[in-house]
Coordinates of C-alpha atoms in Angstrom, one line a residue:
M1 CA 54.7 -116.4 91.0
T2 CA 54.5 -112.8 91.9
Q3 CA 56.4 -110.1 90.0
V4 CA 59.0 -108.5 92.3
T5 CA 60.0 -104.9 91.6
M6 CA 63.7 -104.1 92.1
L7 CA 64.8 -100.5 92.2
S8 CA 68.4 -99.1 92.4
A9 CA 69.4 -95.9 94.2
S10 CA 69.5 -94.1 90.8
Q11 CA 66.0 -95.3 89.9
I12 CA 64.6 -94.3 93.3
S13 CA 66.2 -90.8 93.0
H14 CA 64.6 -90.3 89.6
L15 CA 61.2 -91.7 90.5
L16 CA 60.5 -90.1 93.9
D17 CA 59.0 -86.7 94.2
M18 CA 59.9 -85.1 97.6
P19 CA 56.5 -83.3 98.2
A20 CA 54.8 -86.7 97.6
V21 CA 57.3 -88.4 99.9
I22 CA 56.6 -85.8 102.6
D23 CA 52.9 -86.5 102.4
A24 CA 53.5 -90.3 102.5
V25 CA 55.6 -90.0 105.6
A26 CA 53.0 -87.7 107.3
D27 CA 50.3 -90.3 106.4
A28 CA 52.5 -93.2 107.8
Y29 CA 53.0 -91.2 111.1
K30 CA 49.2 -90.7 111.3
E31 CA 48.7 -94.4 110.8
K32 CA 51.3 -95.3 113.4
A33 CA 49.5 -92.9 115.9
N34 CA 46.2 -94.5 115.1
H35 CA 47.6 -98.1 115.3
P36 CA 46.9 -99.5 111.8
A37 CA 50.6 -99.3 111.3
T38 CA 53.0 -101.2 113.5
L39 CA 56.8 -101.0 114.0
W40 CA 58.5 -104.1 115.3
P41 CA 61.5 -104.0 117.6
M42 CA 64.7 -102.9 116.0
V43 CA 67.6 -105.3 115.8
Y44 CA 71.0 -103.6 116.2
E45 CA 74.5 -105.1 116.2
Q46 CA 77.9 -103.4 116.6
L47 CA 80.1 -105.1 114.1
G48 CA 83.4 -104.0 115.5
G49 CA 85.4 -100.8 114.9
E50 CA 83.4 -98.2 113.0
A51 CA 80.7 -100.6 111.7
D52 CA 77.2 -101.5 112.7
M53 CA 74.0 -102.8 111.2
D54 CA 70.4 -102.5 112.1
I55 CA 67.1 -104.1 110.9
R56 CA 63.9 -102.1 111.1
S57 CA 60.6 -103.7 110.2
G58 CA 56.9 -103.2 110.4
V59 CA 53.5 -103.4 108.7
L60 CA 51.5 -100.6 106.9
A61 CA 48.0 -102.0 106.9
S62 CA 46.5 -99.4 104.6
K63 CA 49.0 -100.4 101.8
H64 CA 48.7 -104.1 102.6
V65 CA 52.5 -104.5 103.0
F66 CA 55.0 -105.4 105.6
G67 CA 58.7 -105.2 105.3
S68 CA 62.2 -104.8 106.6
K69 CA 65.1 -102.5 106.1
L70 CA 68.6 -103.7 106.7
L71 CA 71.2 -101.0 106.9
A72 CA 74.9 -101.4 107.4
W73 CA 77.1 -98.5 108.3
F74 CA 80.9 -98.8 107.8
G75 CA 82.6 -95.6 108.8
E76 CA 85.9 -96.5 107.2
N77 CA 84.3 -96.8 103.7
A78 CA 84.8 -93.1 102.9
K79 CA 88.6 -93.8 102.9
R80 CA 88.0 -96.6 100.4
G81 CA 85.9 -94.4 98.2
L82 CA 82.8 -96.3 99.1
P83 CA 79.5 -95.2 100.6
E84 CA 79.4 -95.4 104.4
L85 CA 75.7 -96.5 104.4
N86 CA 74.4 -99.5 102.4
G87 CA 71.2 -101.5 102.7
L88 CA 68.1 -103.1 101.2
V89 CA 64.4 -102.8 101.8
N90 CA 62.2 -105.9 101.3
L91 CA 58.5 -105.4 101.0
H92 CA 55.9 -108.2 101.1
S93 CA 52.2 -108.5 100.6
S94 CA 50.4 -108.6 104.0
D95 CA 47.6 -110.5 102.3
T96 CA 49.8 -113.4 100.9
G97 CA 53.3 -112.9 102.2
E98 CA 54.7 -112.8 98.7
P99 CA 57.6 -110.5 98.1
V100 CA 56.6 -107.4 96.0
A101 CA 59.7 -105.2 96.0
V102 CA 63.4 -105.0 96.8
L103 CA 64.6 -101.4 97.1
N104 CA 68.0 -99.7 97.6
A105 CA 67.7 -98.6 101.2
T106 CA 70.4 -95.9 101.0
A107 CA 68.4 -93.6 98.6
L108 CA 65.1 -94.5 100.2
T109 CA 66.5 -93.6 103.7
G110 CA 67.7 -90.3 102.4
F111 CA 64.3 -89.3 101.1
R112 CA 62.4 -90.7 104.1
T113 CA 64.7 -89.0 106.7
G114 CA 64.5 -85.7 104.9
A115 CA 60.8 -86.0 104.6
A116 CA 60.5 -86.7 108.4
G117 CA 62.2 -83.4 109.1
A118 CA 59.9 -81.6 106.7
V119 CA 56.8 -83.1 108.4
A120 CA 58.0 -81.6 111.7
S121 CA 58.9 -78.2 110.0
R122 CA 55.5 -78.1 108.3
L123 CA 53.9 -78.4 111.7
L124 CA 56.3 -76.5 113.9
A125 CA 58.3 -73.9 111.9
N126 CA 57.8 -70.2 112.5
P127 CA 55.7 -69.1 109.5
D128 CA 57.8 -66.0 109.3
A129 CA 61.1 -67.8 109.1
T130 CA 63.4 -66.7 106.3
T131 CA 66.6 -68.7 107.2
L132 CA 67.3 -72.4 107.1
L133 CA 70.3 -73.7 109.1
V134 CA 71.7 -77.1 108.2
V135 CA 74.5 -78.3 110.4
G136 CA 76.8 -80.8 108.7
T137 CA 77.4 -81.7 105.1
G138 CA 77.0 -85.5 105.3
S139 CA 74.9 -87.7 103.0
Q140 CA 71.7 -86.5 104.6
A141 CA 72.3 -82.7 104.0
P142 CA 71.0 -82.6 100.4
Y143 CA 67.8 -84.5 101.4
Q144 CA 67.2 -82.3 104.4
I145 CA 67.6 -79.1 102.3
M146 CA 65.4 -80.5 99.4
A147 CA 62.6 -81.5 101.9
Q148 CA 62.8 -78.2 103.8
L149 CA 62.5 -76.1 100.7
C150 CA 59.2 -77.9 99.9
V151 CA 57.6 -76.9 103.2
L152 CA 59.1 -73.7 104.5
P153 CA 57.1 -70.6 103.7
R154 CA 60.0 -68.6 102.2

């Protein structure tokens, strides 16, 4: 039986290094553009009121993994003192199909989304820019700022 790694949001936050995540996201985008990586159609369902869920999945051939991410958004959770976004990532070996990891999707999504913005900034930002504007203070704001500070020139 295969060893399955399980990581909580706290563990992911302590283990991940934003510059490395930015490079990994850039590499994944390159693989997607060159077709060794594949995204499968997203599943989305409105759950009523201020709640929905989606499932995103795909394969990353260079890493010999495929996986899925299920995210649930419940807009009323803030009033309950709970996070609005919750989910899990499941990774499997693309050689054997065995599960290799179960990861907290909330923390991973924050890092990945912040890194995606940084990949764009690294390629498109004005090299003389001295100001960063972040609109909004939601759960993504800290990740966006952290990622941008890794790639912006000043």
